[in-house]
Amino acid sequence: MPDVEMVKTTDKKEDLKDEKKDEKKPEPPTPTQEIKANIALIDRAINDLETRFTHRVLRSLTALRKRINDKVLRDAIEENYPKDSAVKNSLLSWLPPAPPAEQSMEVDITTEANATAPLPPSSKPTSDPVPEAEIYIRLLIIHHLHTSKDTYSKSIELSHDTVDKMQSMNRRSMDPIAAKVWFAVERSYELGGELADARPMFLAAQRTASLRHDDDTQASLINRLLRGYLHYNLYDQADKLVSKTSFPASASNPQYARYHYFLGRIKAVQLNYTAAHTNLQQAIRRAPAAKTAPGFYQAVHKLFVIVELLMGDIPDRGLFRHPVLEKALSAYFDIVKAVRTGSLSEFQSTLNKHAAQFEADKTYTLIVRLRQNVIKTGIRRLSLSYSRISLRDICLKLHLDSEEDAEYIVGKAIRDGVIEGRIVHEKGWMECGSQKDGYGPEASEVFGRRIGYCLDLHNESVKAMRYPLNAHRKELAAAQDAREREKELAKEIQEGDLDDDESLGDY
């Protein structure tokens, strides 16, 4: 019997394994099905007054727009709009017509289906979806038009038409999608025209969004305007925009990350490195994951490394080993090594070698400022190595142009407190201050101050202690009672022992 039961259990396990093998994993939805599901979510968001469903649709926009093509968009429009819809015809007009082979294939499939099976009930909608669904499909079409150079001008036309339609509808439920539309408008102008041409439209829309308290659109448009100003190096106008507007507190983290990055660039150019460092740290913290948005992650860290060097700090070496940043920051790592060693020749050769990359990253002017930091580092190293060194030797070691330049630079370093020493102009050398040891009179004074502080802290602590009034008297009374009890107990024990001895007799 046990053997039979074992055979049954093993057979059951094998059957379960076979069933698991037969079960296929659910296939991911096609782009057309995903668009249809997103339109259903948008419709649900409008009917239930829940914007979280719209935000869920927009979170999948980045991945979805990489998978769409002309056929996917045509099929999505055909499945979600009735046959004689005017909105459907206007959407299809922005897409190229279907090729003849595709049309004949559809006709063959429908005729075969009609011949072999009865007609199923019609699954096509009888009415148009909500207007937000139309704007969403227009947004997908604009992003699709960005994939080809031949359709850049068409994307600008569609962007204008979409903006006019949004403004004519004036629906608050459309605000999250409108924020994404403005990004697509900026991208259309960047690819197919001049970014400055879209600035008046952005300014007018930003004023309208601030009056309507549309936080999503307002945050997106402020970032669009800041990016346009910084693209043309208009830092003063960007700073005025920041001072005249208030970024909405309810904006999403990606919008906040972009805003802090733009603020960091503005503050770095204005020599406010501490504020720039703080803003860039906030941008890194609020940015998406490195693998999700590698371009933004690299751009922020490039500027962050330069700002840290300008502040006099050396970035952590582990930052340059990050898998997303290792290749992008290779040129900046060479700059960090040159600044750390104080080699002006190495710094200049690295700057000339990667000048094209630095100009493309718009960090070239900031990196040029690091020349003074490299010279100060070199002078500090020389002051630690020599008690006296001629200005000519400083010129040769730091690769400066003349002894006068060396004298001015050394004088400024002494005045700024970078080194301790003095310049003997008559003899043409620099005398460096003696190095402080750890056993001089200054060290003993510091040690004495620390001891005095500890003693004062102890005395103040003792003075601050509080004791209950006459508490010692209670302790004395308790001790006296304890002694009396001990005497009584000893006396009882002694009397008890004597009684026991008498009762035992001669035993």
Coordinates of C-alpha atoms in Angstrom, one line a residue:
M1 CA 0.0 0.0 0.0
P2 CA 2.7 2.6 0.8
D3 CA 4.3 1.9 -2.5
V4 CA 1.1 2.5 -4.4
E5 CA 0.6 5.8 -2.5
M6 CA 4.1 6.9 -3.4
V7 CA 3.5 6.1 -7.1
K8 CA 0.2 8.2 -7.0
T9 CA 1.9 11.2 -5.5
T10 CA 4.8 11.1 -8.0
D11 CA 2.2 10.9 -10.8
K12 CA 0.4 13.9 -9.4
K13 CA 3.6 15.9 -9.2
E14 CA 4.5 15.0 -12.8
D15 CA 1.0 16.0 -14.0
L16 CA 1.4 19.4 -12.2
K17 CA 4.8 19.9 -13.9
D18 CA 3.3 19.1 -17.3
E19 CA 0.4 21.5 -16.7
K20 CA 2.8 24.3 -15.7
K21 CA 4.9 23.7 -18.8
D22 CA 1.7 23.8 -20.9
E23 CA 0.7 27.1 -19.4
K24 CA 2.1 29.9 -21.5
K25 CA 3.0 33.3 -20.0
P26 CA 0.6 36.0 -21.0
E27 CA 1.9 38.0 -23.9
P28 CA 2.4 41.7 -23.5
P29 CA -0.3 43.8 -25.2
T30 CA 0.4 45.2 -28.6
P31 CA 0.8 49.0 -29.0
T32 CA -2.7 49.3 -30.5
Q33 CA -4.2 47.4 -27.5
E34 CA -2.2 49.6 -25.1
I35 CA -3.5 52.8 -26.8
K36 CA -7.1 51.5 -26.5
A37 CA -6.6 50.6 -22.8
N38 CA -5.1 54.1 -22.2
I39 CA -8.1 55.8 -23.9
A40 CA -10.4 53.7 -21.6
L41 CA -8.4 54.9 -18.6
I42 CA -8.7 58.5 -19.7
D43 CA -12.5 58.1 -20.1
R44 CA -12.6 56.6 -16.6
A45 CA -10.6 59.6 -15.2
I46 CA -13.1 62.0 -16.7
N47 CA -16.2 60.2 -15.6
D48 CA -14.9 59.5 -12.0
L49 CA -13.1 62.8 -11.7
E50 CA -9.9 61.0 -10.8
T51 CA -6.7 62.5 -12.4
R52 CA -4.6 59.6 -11.2
F53 CA -5.8 57.5 -14.1
T54 CA -4.6 60.2 -16.5
H55 CA -1.2 60.3 -14.8
R56 CA -1.0 56.5 -15.1
V57 CA -1.5 56.9 -18.9
L58 CA 1.1 59.6 -19.2
R59 CA 3.7 57.6 -17.2
S60 CA 3.7 54.9 -20.0
L61 CA 4.1 57.6 -22.7
T62 CA 7.9 57.4 -22.9
A63 CA 7.9 53.6 -23.5
L64 CA 4.9 53.6 -25.8
R65 CA 6.1 56.3 -28.2
K66 CA 9.1 54.2 -29.1
R67 CA 6.9 51.3 -30.3
I68 CA 4.4 53.2 -32.5
N69 CA 4.4 53.6 -36.3
D70 CA 1.9 54.7 -39.0
K71 CA 0.0 51.4 -39.0
V72 CA -0.3 51.3 -35.2
L73 CA -1.7 54.8 -35.1
R74 CA -4.2 54.2 -38.0
D75 CA -5.4 51.0 -36.3
A76 CA -5.8 52.7 -33.0
I77 CA -7.9 55.5 -34.6
E78 CA -10.0 53.1 -36.5
E79 CA -10.8 51.0 -33.4
N80 CA -11.7 53.9 -31.1
Y81 CA -13.7 56.1 -33.4
P82 CA -16.9 55.4 -35.4
K83 CA -16.8 55.2 -39.2
D84 CA -18.2 58.6 -40.1
S85 CA -16.5 60.6 -37.3
A86 CA -15.2 64.0 -38.3
V87 CA -12.5 63.7 -35.5
K88 CA -11.4 60.4 -37.0
N89 CA -10.9 61.9 -40.4
S90 CA -9.0 64.9 -39.1
L91 CA -6.6 62.6 -37.1
L92 CA -6.0 60.3 -40.1
S93 CA -5.2 63.4 -42.3
W94 CA -2.0 63.8 -40.3
L95 CA -0.8 60.3 -41.2
P96 CA 0.2 59.0 -44.6
P97 CA -2.5 56.8 -46.3
A98 CA -2.2 53.0 -45.9
P99 CA -0.2 51.3 -48.7
P100 CA -2.2 49.3 -51.3
A101 CA -0.8 46.0 -50.1
E102 CA -2.1 46.6 -46.6
Q103 CA -5.5 47.6 -47.9
S104 CA -5.9 44.5 -50.1
M105 CA -4.8 42.2 -47.2
E106 CA -7.5 43.7 -45.1
V107 CA -10.1 43.1 -47.8
D108 CA -9.0 39.5 -48.3
I109 CA -9.2 38.8 -44.6
T110 CA -12.7 40.3 -44.3
T111 CA -14.1 38.4 -47.3
E112 CA -12.7 35.1 -46.0
A113 CA -14.2 35.7 -42.7
N114 CA -17.6 36.6 -44.2
A115 CA -17.6 33.4 -46.3
T116 CA -16.7 31.0 -43.5
A117 CA -18.5 32.4 -40.5
P118 CA -21.5 34.4 -39.7
L119 CA -21.0 38.1 -39.1
P120 CA -20.2 38.8 -35.5
P121 CA -21.9 41.7 -33.7
S122 CA -20.2 45.0 -34.4
S123 CA -17.6 46.0 -31.8
K124 CA -16.8 49.5 -33.1
P125 CA -17.9 52.4 -31.0
T126 CA -21.0 54.4 -31.9
S127 CA -19.8 57.7 -30.5
D128 CA -16.5 59.6 -30.2
P129 CA -14.4 59.3 -27.1
V130 CA -13.9 62.2 -24.7
P131 CA -11.9 65.2 -26.1
E132 CA -8.9 64.3 -23.9
A133 CA -8.5 61.1 -25.9
E134 CA -8.2 63.1 -29.1
I135 CA -5.5 65.3 -27.6
Y136 CA -3.7 62.2 -26.4
I137 CA -3.7 60.6 -29.9
R138 CA -2.5 63.9 -31.3
L139 CA 0.3 63.9 -28.8
L140 CA 1.3 60.4 -30.0
I141 CA 1.2 61.5 -33.6
I142 CA 3.5 64.5 -32.8
H143 CA 6.0 62.3 -31.2
H144 CA 5.9 59.9 -34.1
L145 CA 6.5 62.8 -36.6
H146 CA 9.7 63.6 -34.7
T147 CA 11.3 60.3 -35.9
S148 CA 11.8 61.5 -39.5
K149 CA 13.4 64.7 -40.8
D150 CA 10.9 64.9 -43.6
T151 CA 8.0 65.4 -41.1
Y152 CA 9.5 68.0 -38.8
S153 CA 7.6 70.9 -40.4
K154 CA 4.4 68.8 -40.3
S155 CA 4.9 68.3 -36.6
I156 CA 5.0 72.1 -36.1
E157 CA 1.7 72.5 -38.0
L158 CA 0.1 69.7 -35.9
S159 CA 1.5 71.3 -32.7
H160 CA -0.1 74.6 -33.5
D161 CA -3.4 73.0 -34.4
T162 CA -3.4 70.9 -31.2
V163 CA -2.6 74.0 -29.0
D164 CA -5.5 75.9 -30.7
K165 CA -7.9 73.1 -30.1
M166 CA -6.8 72.8 -26.4
Q167 CA -7.2 76.5 -25.8
S168 CA -10.7 76.5 -27.5
M169 CA -11.9 73.6 -25.3
N170 CA -10.6 75.1 -22.0
R171 CA -11.2 71.9 -19.9
R172 CA -9.4 71.5 -16.6
S173 CA -9.4 67.7 -17.0
M174 CA -7.1 68.2 -19.9
D175 CA -4.3 70.0 -17.9
P176 CA -2.0 66.9 -17.3
I177 CA -2.1 66.0 -21.0
A178 CA -1.6 69.7 -22.0
A179 CA 1.7 69.8 -19.9
K180 CA 3.0 66.9 -22.1
V181 CA 1.8 68.6 -25.3
W182 CA 3.9 71.7 -24.5
F183 CA 7.0 69.6 -24.2
A184 CA 6.2 68.1 -27.7
V185 CA 5.7 71.6 -29.1
E186 CA 9.1 72.6 -27.8
R187 CA 10.7 69.5 -29.3
S188 CA 9.0 70.2 -32.7
Y189 CA 10.5 73.7 -32.8
E190 CA 13.9 72.4 -31.7
L191 CA 14.0 69.9 -34.5
G192 CA 12.2 71.7 -37.3
G193 CA 12.8 75.4 -36.7
E194 CA 14.2 77.8 -34.2
L195 CA 13.5 77.4 -30.5
A196 CA 13.2 81.1 -30.0
D197 CA 10.2 81.2 -32.4
A198 CA 8.1 79.4 -29.8
R199 CA 9.0 81.7 -26.9
P200 CA 6.1 84.2 -27.3
M201 CA 3.6 81.4 -27.4
F202 CA 5.1 79.9 -24.2
L203 CA 5.1 83.2 -22.4
A204 CA 1.4 83.8 -23.2
A205 CA 0.5 80.2 -22.2
Q206 CA 2.4 80.6 -18.9
R207 CA 0.5 83.7 -18.0
T208 CA -2.8 81.9 -18.7
A209 CA -1.7 78.8 -16.7
S210 CA -0.7 80.9 -13.7
L211 CA -4.1 82.8 -13.7
R212 CA -6.0 79.5 -13.9
H213 CA -3.7 77.8 -11.2
D214 CA -2.9 75.1 -13.6
D215 CA 0.2 73.7 -11.8
D216 CA 1.2 71.0 -14.2
T217 CA 1.1 73.3 -17.3
Q218 CA 2.8 76.1 -15.4
A219 CA 5.7 73.9 -14.2
S220 CA 6.2 72.5 -17.7
L221 CA 6.1 76.0 -19.4
I222 CA 8.6 77.5 -16.8
N223 CA 11.0 74.7 -17.7
R224 CA 10.4 75.2 -21.4
L225 CA 11.2 78.9 -21.1
L226 CA 14.3 78.4 -19.0
R227 CA 15.6 75.8 -21.4
G228 CA 15.0 78.2 -24.3
Y229 CA 16.9 81.0 -22.6
L230 CA 19.8 78.8 -21.6
H231 CA 20.0 77.4 -25.1
Y232 CA 20.9 80.9 -26.4
N233 CA 23.0 81.8 -23.3
L234 CA 20.5 84.4 -22.1
Y235 CA 21.3 83.9 -18.4
D236 CA 20.1 87.4 -17.3
Q237 CA 16.6 86.8 -18.8
A238 CA 16.5 83.4 -17.3
D239 CA 17.4 84.8 -13.9
K240 CA 14.7 87.5 -14.2
L241 CA 12.2 84.8 -15.1
V242 CA 13.1 82.8 -11.9
S243 CA 12.8 85.9 -9.8
K244 CA 9.4 86.9 -11.2
T245 CA 7.7 83.5 -11.1
S246 CA 7.1 81.0 -8.4
F247 CA 7.5 77.3 -9.3
P248 CA 4.4 75.4 -8.2
A249 CA 5.0 73.3 -5.1
S250 CA 2.7 70.5 -6.3
A251 CA 4.8 69.9 -9.5
S252 CA 6.1 66.4 -10.2
N253 CA 9.6 65.2 -9.3
P254 CA 10.8 65.2 -13.0
Q255 CA 9.7 68.8 -13.4
Y256 CA 11.4 69.8 -10.1
A257 CA 14.6 68.0 -11.2
R258 CA 14.7 70.0 -14.5
Y259 CA 14.0 73.2 -12.6
H260 CA 16.8 72.7 -10.1
Y261 CA 19.2 71.7 -12.9
F262 CA 18.4 75.0 -14.7
L263 CA 18.8 76.9 -11.5
G264 CA 22.2 75.2 -10.9
R265 CA 23.4 76.3 -14.4
I266 CA 22.3 79.9 -13.8
K267 CA 23.9 80.1 -10.3
A268 CA 27.2 78.6 -11.6
V269 CA 27.5 81.2 -14.3
Q270 CA 26.8 83.9 -11.7
L271 CA 29.7 82.6 -9.5
N272 CA 27.3 81.5 -6.8
Y273 CA 28.8 78.1 -6.5
T274 CA 27.3 77.2 -3.1
A275 CA 23.7 77.7 -4.3
A276 CA 24.5 75.9 -7.6
H277 CA 25.9 72.9 -5.7
T278 CA 22.7 72.8 -3.6
N279 CA 20.4 73.0 -6.6
L280 CA 22.3 70.3 -8.5
Q281 CA 22.1 68.0 -5.4
Q282 CA 18.4 68.5 -5.4
A283 CA 18.2 67.7 -9.1
I284 CA 20.1 64.5 -8.6
R285 CA 17.9 63.4 -5.7
R286 CA 14.6 64.2 -7.6
A287 CA 15.8 62.8 -11.0
P288 CA 14.5 59.4 -12.3
A289 CA 16.7 56.4 -12.0
A290 CA 19.9 56.4 -13.9
K291 CA 18.8 53.7 -16.4
T292 CA 15.5 55.4 -16.9
A293 CA 16.9 58.8 -17.9
P294 CA 20.6 58.4 -18.5
G295 CA 21.0 61.6 -20.6
F296 CA 19.7 63.9 -17.8
Y297 CA 21.6 62.0 -15.2
Q298 CA 24.9 62.5 -17.1
A299 CA 24.2 66.2 -17.8
V300 CA 23.6 66.9 -14.1
H301 CA 26.7 65.1 -13.0
K302 CA 28.9 66.8 -15.6
L303 CA 27.9 70.2 -14.2
F304 CA 28.1 68.9 -10.6
V305 CA 31.7 67.8 -11.0
I306 CA 32.8 71.2 -12.3
V307 CA 31.0 73.1 -9.6
E308 CA 32.6 70.9 -6.9
L309 CA 36.0 71.7 -8.4
L310 CA 35.3 75.4 -8.5
M311 CA 34.3 75.2 -4.8
G312 CA 37.8 73.8 -4.0
D313 CA 36.6 70.2 -3.4
I314 CA 37.6 67.0 -5.2
P315 CA 34.7 64.7 -6.3
D316 CA 34.5 61.2 -5.1
R317 CA 36.4 58.7 -7.2
G318 CA 33.6 56.2 -7.1
L319 CA 31.4 58.6 -9.0
F320 CA 33.5 58.1 -12.1
R321 CA 33.0 54.3 -11.9
H322 CA 29.2 54.4 -12.1
P323 CA 28.2 52.3 -15.1
V324 CA 26.0 55.0 -16.6
L325 CA 28.6 57.8 -15.9
E326 CA 31.9 56.1 -16.6
K327 CA 32.1 56.8 -20.3
A328 CA 30.4 60.2 -20.2
L329 CA 32.6 61.5 -17.5
S330 CA 36.0 60.3 -18.8
A331 CA 37.0 63.7 -20.0
Y332 CA 35.9 65.3 -16.7
F333 CA 38.0 62.7 -14.8
D334 CA 41.1 63.9 -16.7
I335 CA 40.3 67.5 -15.6
V336 CA 39.9 66.4 -12.0
K337 CA 43.3 64.7 -12.1
A338 CA 44.9 67.8 -13.5
V339 CA 43.3 70.0 -10.8
R340 CA 44.3 67.6 -8.0
T341 CA 47.9 67.4 -9.0
G342 CA 48.2 71.1 -9.8
S343 CA 49.8 70.6 -13.2
L344 CA 48.9 73.5 -15.4
S345 CA 50.4 71.8 -18.5
E346 CA 48.3 68.7 -18.0
F347 CA 45.2 70.8 -17.4
Q348 CA 45.8 72.9 -20.6
S349 CA 46.5 69.7 -22.7
T350 CA 43.3 68.1 -21.4
L351 CA 41.3 71.2 -22.1
N352 CA 42.5 71.4 -25.7
K353 CA 42.0 67.7 -26.2
H354 CA 38.3 67.7 -25.1
A355 CA 37.4 71.2 -26.0
A356 CA 34.7 70.1 -28.5
Q357 CA 33.0 67.9 -25.9
F358 CA 33.1 70.7 -23.3
E359 CA 31.6 73.2 -25.7
A360 CA 28.8 70.7 -26.7
D361 CA 28.1 70.2 -22.9
K362 CA 28.2 74.0 -22.4
T363 CA 30.7 73.7 -19.6
Y364 CA 33.8 75.1 -21.4
T365 CA 33.6 78.6 -19.8
L366 CA 33.3 77.1 -16.4
I367 CA 36.2 74.8 -16.9
V368 CA 38.4 77.7 -18.1
R369 CA 37.8 79.2 -14.6
L370 CA 39.5 76.2 -13.1
R371 CA 42.9 77.5 -14.3
Q372 CA 43.3 79.7 -11.2
N373 CA 42.4 76.7 -9.0
V374 CA 45.1 74.6 -10.7
I375 CA 47.7 77.4 -10.2
K376 CA 46.8 77.8 -6.5
T377 CA 47.1 74.0 -6.0
G378 CA 50.5 74.1 -7.6
I379 CA 51.7 77.0 -5.5
R380 CA 50.5 75.3 -2.3
R381 CA 52.5 72.2 -3.2
L382 CA 55.6 74.3 -3.9
S383 CA 55.2 76.1 -0.6
L384 CA 55.1 72.7 1.2
S385 CA 58.2 71.5 -0.6
Y386 CA 60.5 74.6 -0.5
S387 CA 61.3 77.1 2.2
R388 CA 62.5 79.5 -0.4
I389 CA 62.1 79.4 -4.2
S390 CA 62.8 81.9 -6.9
L391 CA 60.0 83.3 -9.1
R392 CA 61.7 82.0 -12.2
D393 CA 61.6 78.5 -10.9
I394 CA 57.9 79.0 -10.1
C395 CA 57.4 80.1 -13.7
L396 CA 59.1 77.0 -15.0
K397 CA 57.3 74.5 -12.7
L398 CA 53.9 76.0 -13.2
H399 CA 54.4 76.8 -16.9
L400 CA 53.6 80.5 -16.5
D401 CA 54.3 83.2 -19.1
S402 CA 56.6 85.5 -17.2
E403 CA 58.0 86.2 -13.7
E404 CA 55.6 89.2 -13.3
D405 CA 52.7 86.9 -13.7
A406 CA 54.2 84.5 -11.1
E407 CA 54.7 87.4 -8.7
Y408 CA 51.1 88.6 -9.1
I409 CA 49.7 85.1 -8.7
V410 CA 51.9 84.3 -5.6
G411 CA 50.9 87.7 -4.1
K412 CA 47.2 86.9 -4.6
A413 CA 47.6 83.5 -3.1
I414 CA 49.3 85.0 0.0
R415 CA 46.6 87.6 0.4
D416 CA 43.8 85.0 0.0
G417 CA 45.4 82.8 2.7
V418 CA 46.2 79.9 0.4
I419 CA 49.9 79.9 1.5
E420 CA 51.9 81.6 4.2
G421 CA 55.0 83.5 3.1
R422 CA 56.3 86.7 1.7
I423 CA 57.8 87.9 -1.6
V424 CA 61.3 89.4 -1.6
H425 CA 61.0 91.6 -4.7
E426 CA 64.7 92.8 -4.6
K427 CA 66.1 89.2 -4.7
G428 CA 63.3 87.7 -6.8
W429 CA 62.2 84.9 -4.6
M430 CA 59.4 83.7 -2.3
E431 CA 60.0 82.8 1.3
C432 CA 57.5 80.3 2.6
G433 CA 56.4 80.3 6.2
S434 CA 57.7 77.6 8.5
Q435 CA 55.4 74.6 8.9
K436 CA 53.6 74.3 12.2
D437 CA 54.3 71.3 14.3
G438 CA 52.0 69.6 16.7
Y439 CA 54.0 70.4 19.8
G440 CA 54.4 74.2 19.7
P441 CA 53.0 76.8 22.1
E442 CA 49.8 77.1 20.0
A443 CA 49.1 73.4 20.4
S444 CA 49.5 73.7 24.2
E445 CA 47.2 76.7 24.3
V446 CA 44.5 74.9 22.4
F447 CA 45.0 71.9 24.7
G448 CA 44.7 74.1 27.8
R449 CA 41.5 75.7 26.5
R450 CA 40.0 72.3 26.0
I451 CA 40.9 71.2 29.5
G452 CA 39.5 74.4 31.0
Y453 CA 36.2 73.9 29.0
C454 CA 35.9 70.3 30.4
L455 CA 36.5 71.5 34.0
D456 CA 34.0 74.3 33.6
L457 CA 31.4 71.9 32.2
H458 CA 32.0 69.6 35.2
N459 CA 31.6 72.4 37.7
E460 CA 28.5 73.7 36.1
S461 CA 27.0 70.2 36.0
V462 CA 27.6 69.7 39.7
K463 CA 26.1 73.1 40.5
A464 CA 23.0 72.2 38.4
M465 CA 22.3 69.1 40.4
R466 CA 19.4 69.3 42.8
Y467 CA 18.8 67.1 45.9
P468 CA 15.6 66.7 48.0
L469 CA 15.5 68.6 51.2
N470 CA 16.6 66.6 54.4
A471 CA 16.9 63.5 52.3
H472 CA 20.0 62.5 54.3
R473 CA 18.1 62.5 57.6
K474 CA 15.8 59.8 56.3
E475 CA 18.7 57.7 55.2
L476 CA 20.3 58.1 58.7
A477 CA 17.0 57.1 60.4
A478 CA 16.7 54.1 58.1
A479 CA 20.2 53.0 58.8
Q480 CA 19.7 53.3 62.6
D481 CA 16.5 51.2 62.4
A482 CA 18.4 48.6 60.3
R483 CA 21.1 48.4 62.9
E484 CA 18.5 48.0 65.7
R485 CA 16.8 45.2 63.8
E486 CA 20.1 43.5 63.3
K487 CA 20.8 43.6 67.0
E488 CA 17.4 42.2 67.8
L489 CA 17.8 39.5 65.2
A490 CA 21.2 38.5 66.6
K491 CA 19.8 38.4 70.1
E492 CA 16.9 36.1 69.1
I493 CA 19.3 33.8 67.2
Q494 CA 21.5 33.5 70.3
E495 CA 18.5 32.7 72.6
G496 CA 17.1 30.2 70.1
D497 CA 20.5 28.4 69.9
L498 CA 20.6 28.0 73.6
D499 CA 17.1 26.5 73.7
D500 CA 17.9 24.0 71.0
D501 CA 21.0 22.8 72.9
E502 CA 19.1 22.3 76.1
S503 CA 16.4 20.2 74.4
L504 CA 18.9 17.8 72.9
G505 CA 20.2 16.6 76.3
D506 CA 23.2 14.2 76.3
Y507 CA 22.8 13.2 72.7

